Short mmCIF file of C-alpha atoms in Angstrom, two decimals:
data_model
loop_
_atom_site.label_atom_id
_atom_site.label_comp_id
_atom_site.label_asym_id
_atom_site.label_seq_id
_atom_site.Cartn_x
_atom_site.Cartn_y
_atom_site.Cartn_z
CA MET A 26 35.65 -63.90 18.10
CA ASN A 27 38.14 -64.43 15.26
CA GLU A 28 35.82 -62.22 13.01
CA GLN A 29 35.43 -59.50 15.59
CA THR A 30 39.07 -59.27 15.93
CA GLU A 31 39.51 -59.19 12.15
CA LYS A 32 37.23 -56.62 11.83
CA ALA A 33 38.63 -54.69 14.94
CA HIS A 34 42.10 -55.20 13.10
CA HIS A 35 40.57 -53.58 9.85
CA ILE A 36 39.15 -50.59 11.34
CA SER A 37 42.27 -49.56 13.57
CA GLU A 38 44.20 -50.10 10.26
CA LYS A 39 41.96 -47.73 8.46
CA LYS A 40 42.52 -45.01 10.83
CA VAL A 41 46.47 -45.11 10.27
CA PRO A 42 47.54 -42.55 7.63
CA HIS A 43 48.46 -43.90 4.81
CA LEU A 44 52.17 -42.60 4.99
CA PHE A 45 52.62 -44.63 8.22
CA ARG A 46 50.74 -47.92 6.96
CA PRO A 47 54.03 -49.69 6.01
CA ILE A 48 55.23 -49.71 9.73
CA TYR A 49 51.98 -51.36 10.68
CA GLN A 50 51.45 -53.52 7.78
CA SER A 51 54.81 -55.20 7.08
CA LYS A 52 57.53 -56.56 9.67
CA ALA A 53 59.68 -56.71 6.46
CA PHE A 54 59.51 -52.93 5.94
CA ARG A 55 60.32 -52.36 9.59
CA ALA A 56 63.10 -54.07 9.98
CA LEU A 57 64.71 -52.58 6.68
CA TRP A 58 63.75 -49.13 7.54
CA ILE A 59 65.10 -49.10 11.40
CA GLY A 60 68.07 -50.66 10.26
CA ASN A 61 68.94 -48.14 7.55
CA THR A 62 67.52 -45.07 9.38
CA LEU A 63 70.04 -45.81 12.05
CA SER A 64 73.06 -46.61 9.94
CA VAL A 65 72.48 -43.34 7.96
CA PHE A 66 72.15 -41.61 11.12
CA GLY A 67 75.68 -43.17 12.31
CA SER A 68 77.42 -42.17 8.76
CA SER A 69 75.64 -38.27 9.05
CA ILE A 70 77.65 -38.14 12.38
CA THR A 71 80.98 -39.42 11.14
CA GLY A 72 80.68 -37.48 7.75
CA ILE A 73 81.36 -34.25 9.93
CA ILE A 74 83.94 -35.97 11.69
CA VAL A 75 86.21 -37.52 9.01
CA PRO A 76 87.36 -33.74 7.66
CA ILE A 77 88.17 -32.77 11.36
CA LEU A 78 90.30 -36.06 11.48
CA VAL A 79 92.01 -35.48 8.29
CA TYR A 80 92.77 -31.86 8.75
CA SER A 81 93.87 -32.78 12.29
CA LEU A 82 96.50 -35.04 10.93
CA THR A 83 97.69 -33.18 7.82
CA GLN A 84 96.07 -29.59 7.75
CA SER A 85 96.13 -30.21 3.68
CA THR A 86 93.13 -30.04 1.51
CA VAL A 87 94.98 -32.33 -0.97
CA SER A 88 94.85 -35.16 1.76
CA MET A 89 91.04 -34.67 1.98
CA GLY A 90 90.70 -34.99 -1.77
CA PHE A 91 92.84 -38.27 -1.61
CA VAL A 92 90.68 -39.71 1.13
CA MET A 93 87.41 -39.03 -0.79
CA THR A 94 88.87 -40.38 -4.15
CA ALA A 95 89.99 -43.28 -2.38
CA TYR A 96 86.54 -44.05 -1.17
CA MET A 97 84.89 -42.80 -4.20
CA LEU A 98 86.98 -44.61 -6.84
CA PRO A 99 86.42 -48.24 -5.72
CA ASN A 100 82.67 -47.36 -5.25
CA VAL A 101 82.48 -46.63 -8.88
CA ILE A 102 84.75 -49.41 -10.16
CA ILE A 103 82.60 -52.18 -8.39
CA LEU A 104 79.43 -50.90 -9.33
CA PRO A 105 78.96 -52.80 -12.68
CA PHE A 106 79.97 -55.97 -10.80
CA ALA A 107 78.04 -55.28 -7.79
CA GLY A 108 74.57 -55.61 -9.85
CA ILE A 109 75.61 -59.09 -11.07
CA ILE A 110 76.72 -60.24 -7.63
CA VAL A 111 73.31 -58.77 -6.15
CA ASP A 112 71.41 -60.67 -8.79
CA LYS A 113 73.02 -63.75 -7.95
CA ILE A 114 73.03 -64.16 -4.39
CA ASN A 115 71.05 -63.48 -1.11
CA ARG A 116 70.66 -60.07 -0.90
CA ALA A 117 70.11 -59.81 2.78
CA LYS A 118 73.20 -61.88 3.59
CA LEU A 119 75.28 -59.85 1.23
CA MET A 120 73.81 -56.49 3.04
CA ARG A 121 74.60 -58.05 6.34
CA LEU A 122 78.36 -59.11 5.36
CA THR A 123 78.99 -55.23 4.19
CA ASP A 124 77.57 -54.10 7.55
CA LEU A 125 79.79 -56.37 9.56
CA ILE A 126 82.97 -54.96 7.54
CA ARG A 127 81.80 -51.49 7.60
CA CYS A 128 81.37 -51.77 11.47
CA ALA A 129 84.65 -53.34 11.80
CA MET A 130 86.25 -50.36 9.86
CA ALA A 131 84.28 -47.74 12.12
CA PHE A 132 85.95 -49.48 15.52
CA SER A 133 89.36 -49.68 14.00
CA ILE A 134 89.47 -45.92 13.10
CA MET A 135 88.32 -45.22 16.89
CA THR A 136 90.70 -47.74 18.36
CA LEU A 137 93.75 -46.36 16.25
CA ALA A 138 92.74 -42.54 16.53
CA PHE A 139 92.11 -43.22 20.72
CA ASN A 140 95.86 -44.66 20.84
CA HIS A 141 97.21 -41.92 18.18
CA LEU A 142 97.92 -44.28 15.69
CA LEU A 143 95.65 -43.26 12.88
CA THR A 144 97.44 -41.90 9.92
CA ILE A 145 96.46 -40.46 6.59
CA HIS A 146 97.37 -43.91 4.65
CA MET A 147 95.27 -45.50 7.24
CA MET A 148 92.44 -43.37 6.64
CA MET A 149 92.69 -43.50 2.76
CA PHE A 150 93.05 -47.77 3.10
CA ILE A 151 89.98 -47.75 5.41
CA ALA A 152 87.87 -45.14 3.04
CA ALA A 153 88.99 -47.63 0.11
CA ILE A 154 87.18 -50.47 1.98
CA LEU A 155 84.45 -48.44 2.97
CA GLY A 156 83.68 -47.39 -0.44
CA THR A 157 83.82 -50.65 -1.91
CA MET A 158 81.36 -52.18 0.78
CA ASP A 159 79.08 -48.97 -0.20
CA GLY A 160 79.37 -49.78 -3.81
CA LEU A 161 78.02 -53.55 -3.05
CA PHE A 162 75.72 -52.33 -0.32
CA GLN A 163 73.63 -49.67 -2.23
CA PRO A 164 72.57 -51.84 -5.15
CA ALA A 165 71.63 -54.86 -2.83
CA PHE A 166 69.37 -52.34 -0.61
CA SER A 167 67.80 -50.98 -3.64
CA ALA A 168 66.72 -54.42 -4.48
CA MET A 169 65.34 -55.36 -1.43
CA ARG A 170 63.61 -52.29 -1.22
CA ALA A 171 61.75 -53.24 -4.76
CA THR A 172 61.07 -56.75 -3.18
CA ILE A 173 59.85 -55.26 0.04
CA PHE A 174 58.06 -52.25 -0.89
CA THR A 175 54.81 -54.05 -2.27
CA SER A 176 52.44 -52.11 -4.51
CA GLU A 177 49.92 -51.73 -1.66
CA ILE A 178 52.81 -49.93 0.67
CA ARG A 179 54.99 -48.75 -2.50
CA THR A 180 54.68 -44.80 -2.29
CA SER A 181 54.35 -44.66 1.46
CA ALA A 182 57.17 -46.89 1.80
CA ASN A 183 59.33 -44.87 -0.54
CA ALA A 184 58.49 -41.53 1.30
CA LEU A 185 58.94 -43.03 4.83
CA ASN A 186 62.24 -44.13 3.88
CA GLN A 187 63.35 -40.66 2.33
CA LEU A 188 61.60 -38.85 5.61
CA SER A 189 63.78 -40.82 7.77
CA VAL A 190 66.84 -40.13 5.90
CA GLN A 191 66.44 -36.48 5.53
CA SER A 192 65.71 -36.29 9.18
CA MET A 193 68.92 -38.39 10.15
CA ARG A 194 70.93 -35.85 7.96
CA LEU A 195 69.41 -33.05 9.87
CA ILE A 196 70.48 -34.26 13.33
CA GLY A 197 73.56 -36.44 12.60
CA PRO A 198 75.82 -33.46 11.42
CA ALA A 199 74.57 -31.51 14.46
CA LEU A 200 75.30 -34.31 16.82
CA GLY A 201 78.76 -34.94 15.15
CA GLY A 202 79.82 -31.52 15.80
CA LEU A 203 78.49 -31.73 19.35
CA ILE A 204 80.73 -34.99 19.99
CA VAL A 205 83.91 -33.13 18.57
CA ALA A 206 83.03 -30.14 20.80
CA VAL A 207 82.34 -31.98 24.13
CA TRP A 208 83.74 -35.31 23.96
CA SER A 209 86.22 -36.66 21.10
CA ALA A 210 85.86 -37.22 17.46
CA PRO A 211 86.63 -41.26 18.04
CA ILE A 212 83.26 -41.29 19.67
CA GLY A 213 81.55 -40.40 16.54
CA PHE A 214 83.20 -43.45 15.03
CA ALA A 215 81.90 -45.74 18.07
CA ILE A 216 78.29 -44.61 17.39
CA ASP A 217 78.63 -45.39 13.60
CA GLY A 218 79.78 -48.87 14.61
CA LEU A 219 77.04 -49.52 16.96
CA THR A 220 74.47 -48.77 14.08
CA TYR A 221 75.81 -50.79 11.47
CA LEU A 222 75.84 -53.50 14.28
CA ILE A 223 72.04 -52.73 14.95
CA SER A 224 71.45 -52.84 10.73
CA PHE A 225 73.19 -56.16 10.85
CA VAL A 226 70.70 -57.45 13.40
CA CYS A 227 67.96 -55.88 11.87
CA LEU A 228 68.68 -57.63 8.49
CA LEU A 229 68.65 -61.01 10.42
CA TYR A 230 65.18 -60.81 10.14
CA LEU A 231 65.20 -60.58 5.98
CA THR A 232 66.83 -63.56 4.76
CA LYS A 233 63.77 -64.89 2.99
CA GLU A 234 63.20 -61.48 1.59
CA GLY A 235 66.58 -61.58 -0.03
CA GLU A 236 66.42 -64.64 -2.02
CA ILE A 237 66.44 -64.39 -5.53
CA GLN A 238 63.98 -66.35 -7.63
CA THR A 239 65.42 -67.20 -11.21
CA ASP A 240 64.53 -69.38 -13.92
CA THR A 241 67.54 -71.99 -13.33
CA ALA A 242 67.82 -73.03 -17.08
CA ARG A 243 67.91 -69.38 -18.18
CA THR A 244 70.91 -68.63 -16.01
CA ASN A 245 72.67 -71.41 -16.82
CA SER A 246 72.54 -70.29 -20.44
CA THR A 247 74.05 -67.21 -20.05
CA SER A 248 77.73 -66.04 -19.80
CA PHE A 249 79.23 -63.61 -17.51
CA LEU A 250 79.49 -61.17 -20.48
CA GLN A 251 75.63 -61.31 -20.78
CA ASP A 252 75.06 -61.16 -17.40
CA CYS A 253 77.10 -57.64 -17.15
CA PHE A 254 74.97 -56.22 -20.00
CA GLY A 255 71.56 -57.80 -18.54
CA GLY A 256 70.75 -54.44 -17.13
CA PHE A 257 71.64 -52.60 -19.99
CA GLU A 258 69.14 -54.85 -21.82
CA VAL A 259 66.23 -53.90 -19.35
CA ILE A 260 67.00 -50.26 -19.91
CA LYS A 261 67.31 -49.72 -23.53
CA LYS A 262 63.69 -51.58 -23.65
CA ASN A 263 62.07 -48.67 -21.68
CA THR A 264 62.28 -45.06 -22.68
CA TRP A 265 61.75 -43.46 -19.34
CA LEU A 266 64.54 -45.58 -17.97
CA TRP A 267 67.22 -45.14 -20.57
CA VAL A 268 66.35 -41.21 -21.26
CA THR A 269 66.14 -40.41 -17.66
CA ILE A 270 69.49 -42.08 -16.75
CA LEU A 271 71.24 -40.64 -19.41
CA ALA A 272 69.99 -37.09 -18.95
CA PHE A 273 70.66 -37.02 -15.02
CA SER A 274 74.51 -38.38 -15.67
CA LEU A 275 74.61 -34.89 -17.59
CA ILE A 276 72.11 -33.00 -15.03
CA ASN A 277 74.01 -34.27 -11.95
CA ILE A 278 77.38 -32.42 -13.21
CA CYS A 279 75.68 -29.06 -13.09
CA THR A 280 73.66 -29.26 -9.90
CA THR A 281 76.03 -30.91 -7.72
CA GLY A 282 78.91 -28.55 -9.17
CA ILE A 283 76.68 -25.67 -8.27
CA SER A 284 75.93 -27.19 -4.62
CA ALA A 285 79.17 -28.21 -3.65
CA ILE A 286 81.53 -25.62 -5.18
CA ILE A 287 79.81 -22.48 -6.19
CA LEU A 288 77.16 -21.98 -3.51
CA PRO A 289 79.89 -22.20 -0.48
CA TRP A 290 81.67 -19.72 -2.46
CA LEU A 291 78.59 -17.47 -3.14
CA LEU A 292 77.46 -17.62 0.73
CA ASN A 293 81.00 -17.16 2.10
CA VAL A 294 83.06 -15.28 -0.23
CA HIS A 295 80.64 -13.47 -2.39
CA ASP A 296 78.23 -12.43 -0.07
CA GLN A 297 80.19 -12.89 3.05
CA PHE A 298 77.47 -14.19 5.25
CA PRO A 299 78.69 -15.60 8.44
CA SER A 300 80.03 -19.36 8.25
CA TYR A 301 76.60 -20.80 9.97
CA ILE A 302 74.56 -19.62 7.27
CA TYR A 303 75.73 -22.30 4.81
CA GLY A 304 75.02 -24.81 7.47
CA LEU A 305 71.40 -23.41 7.47
CA VAL A 306 71.06 -23.41 3.84
CA MET A 307 72.10 -26.75 3.56
CA SER A 308 69.56 -27.72 6.40
CA PHE A 309 66.68 -26.16 4.52
CA GLN A 310 67.37 -28.30 1.47
CA ALA A 311 67.01 -31.21 3.98
CA VAL A 312 63.56 -29.55 5.28
CA GLY A 313 62.57 -29.38 1.61
CA ALA A 314 63.20 -32.81 0.66
CA ALA A 315 61.37 -33.79 3.96
CA LEU A 316 58.58 -31.99 3.23
CA ALA A 317 58.23 -33.87 -0.40
CA ALA A 318 58.67 -37.21 1.20
CA PHE A 319 56.10 -36.29 3.48
CA ILE A 320 53.42 -35.17 0.93
CA PHE A 321 54.52 -37.87 -1.63
CA GLY A 322 53.62 -40.77 1.29
CA MET A 323 50.03 -39.20 1.94
CA ARG A 324 48.62 -40.69 -1.38
CA LYS A 325 48.87 -44.19 -2.84
CA VAL A 326 48.86 -43.38 -6.48
CA TRP A 327 50.32 -40.35 -8.30
CA ARG A 328 49.22 -39.45 -11.92
CA HIS A 329 51.33 -37.66 -14.37
CA ARG A 330 54.36 -38.37 -12.72
CA GLY A 331 56.64 -37.71 -15.98
CA TRP A 332 55.81 -34.09 -15.79
CA ILE A 333 55.98 -34.05 -11.90
CA ALA A 334 59.25 -35.18 -11.70
CA TYR A 335 61.19 -33.56 -14.26
CA LEU A 336 59.25 -30.16 -13.13
CA GLY A 337 60.51 -30.92 -9.70
CA ILE A 338 64.15 -30.74 -11.04
CA ALA A 339 63.22 -27.85 -12.83
CA ALA A 340 62.04 -26.07 -9.91
CA GLY A 341 65.66 -26.72 -8.17
CA GLY A 342 67.39 -25.26 -11.58
CA CYS A 343 65.18 -22.10 -11.34
CA ALA A 344 66.20 -21.68 -7.63
CA PHE A 345 69.95 -22.13 -8.50
CA LEU A 346 69.36 -19.70 -11.18
CA ILE A 347 67.85 -17.05 -9.10
CA MET A 348 70.07 -17.12 -6.20
CA PRO A 349 73.28 -15.11 -7.51
CA LEU A 350 70.96 -12.46 -8.19
CA ILE A 351 69.80 -11.95 -4.81
CA HIS A 352 71.73 -11.18 -1.55
CA SER A 353 69.24 -12.19 1.09
CA SER A 354 70.48 -15.26 3.38
CA ALA A 355 66.58 -15.91 4.36
CA ALA A 356 65.51 -15.89 0.53
CA ILE A 357 68.40 -18.29 -0.09
CA MET A 358 67.25 -20.58 2.40
CA LEU A 359 63.82 -20.46 0.99
CA LEU A 360 65.09 -21.13 -2.49
CA MET A 361 67.27 -24.04 -1.08
CA MET A 362 64.17 -25.41 0.38
CA VAL A 363 62.43 -25.52 -3.29
CA GLU A 364 65.28 -27.22 -4.55
CA GLY A 365 65.31 -29.93 -1.94
CA TYR A 366 61.64 -30.21 -2.41
CA GLY A 367 62.08 -30.59 -6.33
CA SER A 368 64.92 -33.16 -6.27
CA MET A 369 63.33 -35.18 -3.74
CA THR A 370 60.10 -35.49 -5.45
CA PHE A 371 61.88 -36.46 -8.57
CA GLY A 372 64.04 -39.06 -6.61
CA LEU A 373 60.62 -40.56 -4.80
CA ILE A 374 59.14 -41.15 -8.46
CA TRP A 375 62.18 -42.21 -9.99
CA GLU A 376 62.69 -45.04 -7.08
CA THR A 377 59.03 -46.10 -7.60
CA SER A 378 59.03 -46.24 -11.05
CA LEU A 379 62.14 -48.45 -11.16
CA GLN A 380 60.14 -50.73 -8.55
CA GLU A 381 57.47 -50.95 -10.96
CA LEU A 382 59.06 -51.44 -13.84
CA VAL A 383 62.32 -53.90 -13.28
CA GLU A 384 61.90 -57.48 -12.61
CA PRO A 385 63.11 -58.45 -9.49
CA GLU A 386 65.87 -61.01 -10.83
CA ALA A 387 67.19 -58.07 -12.85
CA PHE A 388 67.00 -55.12 -10.27
CA GLY A 389 70.43 -55.25 -9.19
CA ARG A 390 72.19 -54.97 -12.24
CA VAL A 391 69.41 -51.96 -13.45
CA ALA A 392 70.06 -50.51 -10.01
CA SER A 393 73.95 -50.37 -10.20
CA ILE A 394 73.69 -48.86 -14.00
CA ASP A 395 71.65 -46.15 -12.55
CA MET A 396 74.07 -45.54 -9.59
CA LEU A 397 76.98 -45.44 -12.14
CA GLY A 398 75.30 -43.14 -14.17
CA SER A 399 74.65 -40.84 -11.57
CA PHE A 400 77.89 -40.95 -9.60
CA ALA A 401 80.84 -41.94 -12.22
CA LEU A 402 80.73 -38.29 -13.95
CA ILE A 403 80.60 -36.37 -10.45
CA PRO A 404 84.29 -36.28 -9.84
CA ALA A 405 84.88 -35.04 -13.21
CA GLY A 406 82.21 -32.58 -12.80
CA TYR A 407 83.66 -31.24 -9.69
CA MET A 408 86.79 -30.42 -11.62
CA PHE A 409 85.03 -28.97 -14.64
CA THR A 410 82.98 -27.09 -12.27
CA GLY A 411 86.05 -25.82 -10.60
CA TRP A 412 87.60 -25.05 -13.84
CA PHE A 413 84.65 -23.41 -15.46
CA ALA A 414 83.89 -21.14 -12.55
CA ASP A 415 87.48 -19.84 -12.34
CA ALA A 416 87.43 -19.42 -16.18
CA VAL A 417 84.12 -17.17 -16.71
CA GLY A 418 83.64 -16.31 -12.92
CA SER A 419 81.53 -18.23 -10.39
CA ILE A 420 78.24 -16.21 -10.90
CA THR A 421 78.29 -16.45 -14.79
CA ALA A 422 79.11 -20.18 -14.10
CA MET A 423 76.06 -20.87 -11.81
CA LEU A 424 73.82 -18.83 -14.09
CA LEU A 425 74.91 -20.78 -17.29
CA LEU A 426 75.26 -24.23 -15.45
CA SER A 427 71.63 -23.58 -14.26
CA MET A 428 70.35 -22.80 -17.92
CA LEU A 429 72.00 -25.87 -19.05
CA THR A 430 70.28 -27.82 -16.41
CA LEU A 431 66.80 -26.26 -17.53
CA LEU A 432 67.76 -26.93 -21.12
CA PHE A 433 68.71 -30.68 -20.29
CA ILE A 434 65.08 -30.85 -18.56
CA ALA A 435 63.49 -29.13 -21.83
CA LEU A 436 65.42 -31.69 -24.14
CA SER A 437 63.75 -34.88 -21.96
CA LEU A 438 60.42 -33.47 -21.65
CA SER A 439 60.55 -33.31 -25.53
CA ILE A 440 60.11 -36.92 -25.98
CA PRO A 441 56.66 -37.96 -25.86
CA ALA A 442 57.35 -41.13 -23.47
CA ILE A 443 58.95 -38.90 -20.85
CA ARG A 444 55.79 -36.42 -20.74
CA HIS A 445 53.46 -39.26 -21.00
CA PHE A 446 54.95 -41.44 -18.16
CA ASP A 447 51.79 -41.87 -15.62
#
């Protein structure tokens, strides 16, 4: 009877498409995936509602800038130290703590807003706490993925995770707008708080997976300063890691500046499309990303990953290069889908490569350095892009930044270790 049951289980497992096997095979994956999917859904709702609340309080773009700075600054500051914390304590417990605090902050905003007690200073204070918690949560979440996404399910697990994230980022903003229109903005924070609470419950199943396996003698012999630079020691040993982190600290300045600053101007001011077109364009970016995640997850192994990853970003750079030269909203939507597809392809290959190359006990520090490289220069990039577009003209700036992106990609691909990464 046991033999028959095992055989039936094996047959049914073979019928499951590779993309969905992590759900079928791993209880730990299910818990992490459900919790993260729902918390991203809640954050996508409040991402639309926060600007509405800020502008209802002050009608000032400067105030919105202060709120975003209050969120981003502690996030960036804590990242180098977050990696050490993540590699020292149980990652699941750290994630549960951050979920509880973020849940409390979401319900605090809801309560204050319902009682007409919310002020811009309170928003900045809460944004700073949320930024700190996110700076702790993300490296821990990245390290947990490296542990739970084993080699048997790694490509499909990463793809399914990103597929669900992109889906929530499509649904969440639309629901957020509906909540504001039909009910009240604070309701969105109640939903966000509830999703953090559900994520907390899901993480209760992962305490064992969050444990750190370290060499006690080695741990006791290292100083805090050595721990701080431990992630750099791991990264510098692998050309694929250090070149890519360095390259994307520069590439991200170009691409995020185009996407966040110049593209809205191109659509709303230069081409004078209706305001909803910008929303559709960004939705097509998410569609492209979801499509890339779906395709990536259908195979267990991908070859020539260095070429595929960087050519994906190059496709996005070419899409940005073409956009100022055309005046069709449908064509721009398709180009944005190409950009989303290429960016997600790179992201998935990068994530799986980190999980393969970095030891679990050092993953938090490497992940925090990776995030620091990605995020630290973005605020300066926004400022530079705004100044540069004003100085040379937005169309010229978009063309030059796109070409600069392609140049950085070409320089990276000129290095054999990047081209030959398989």
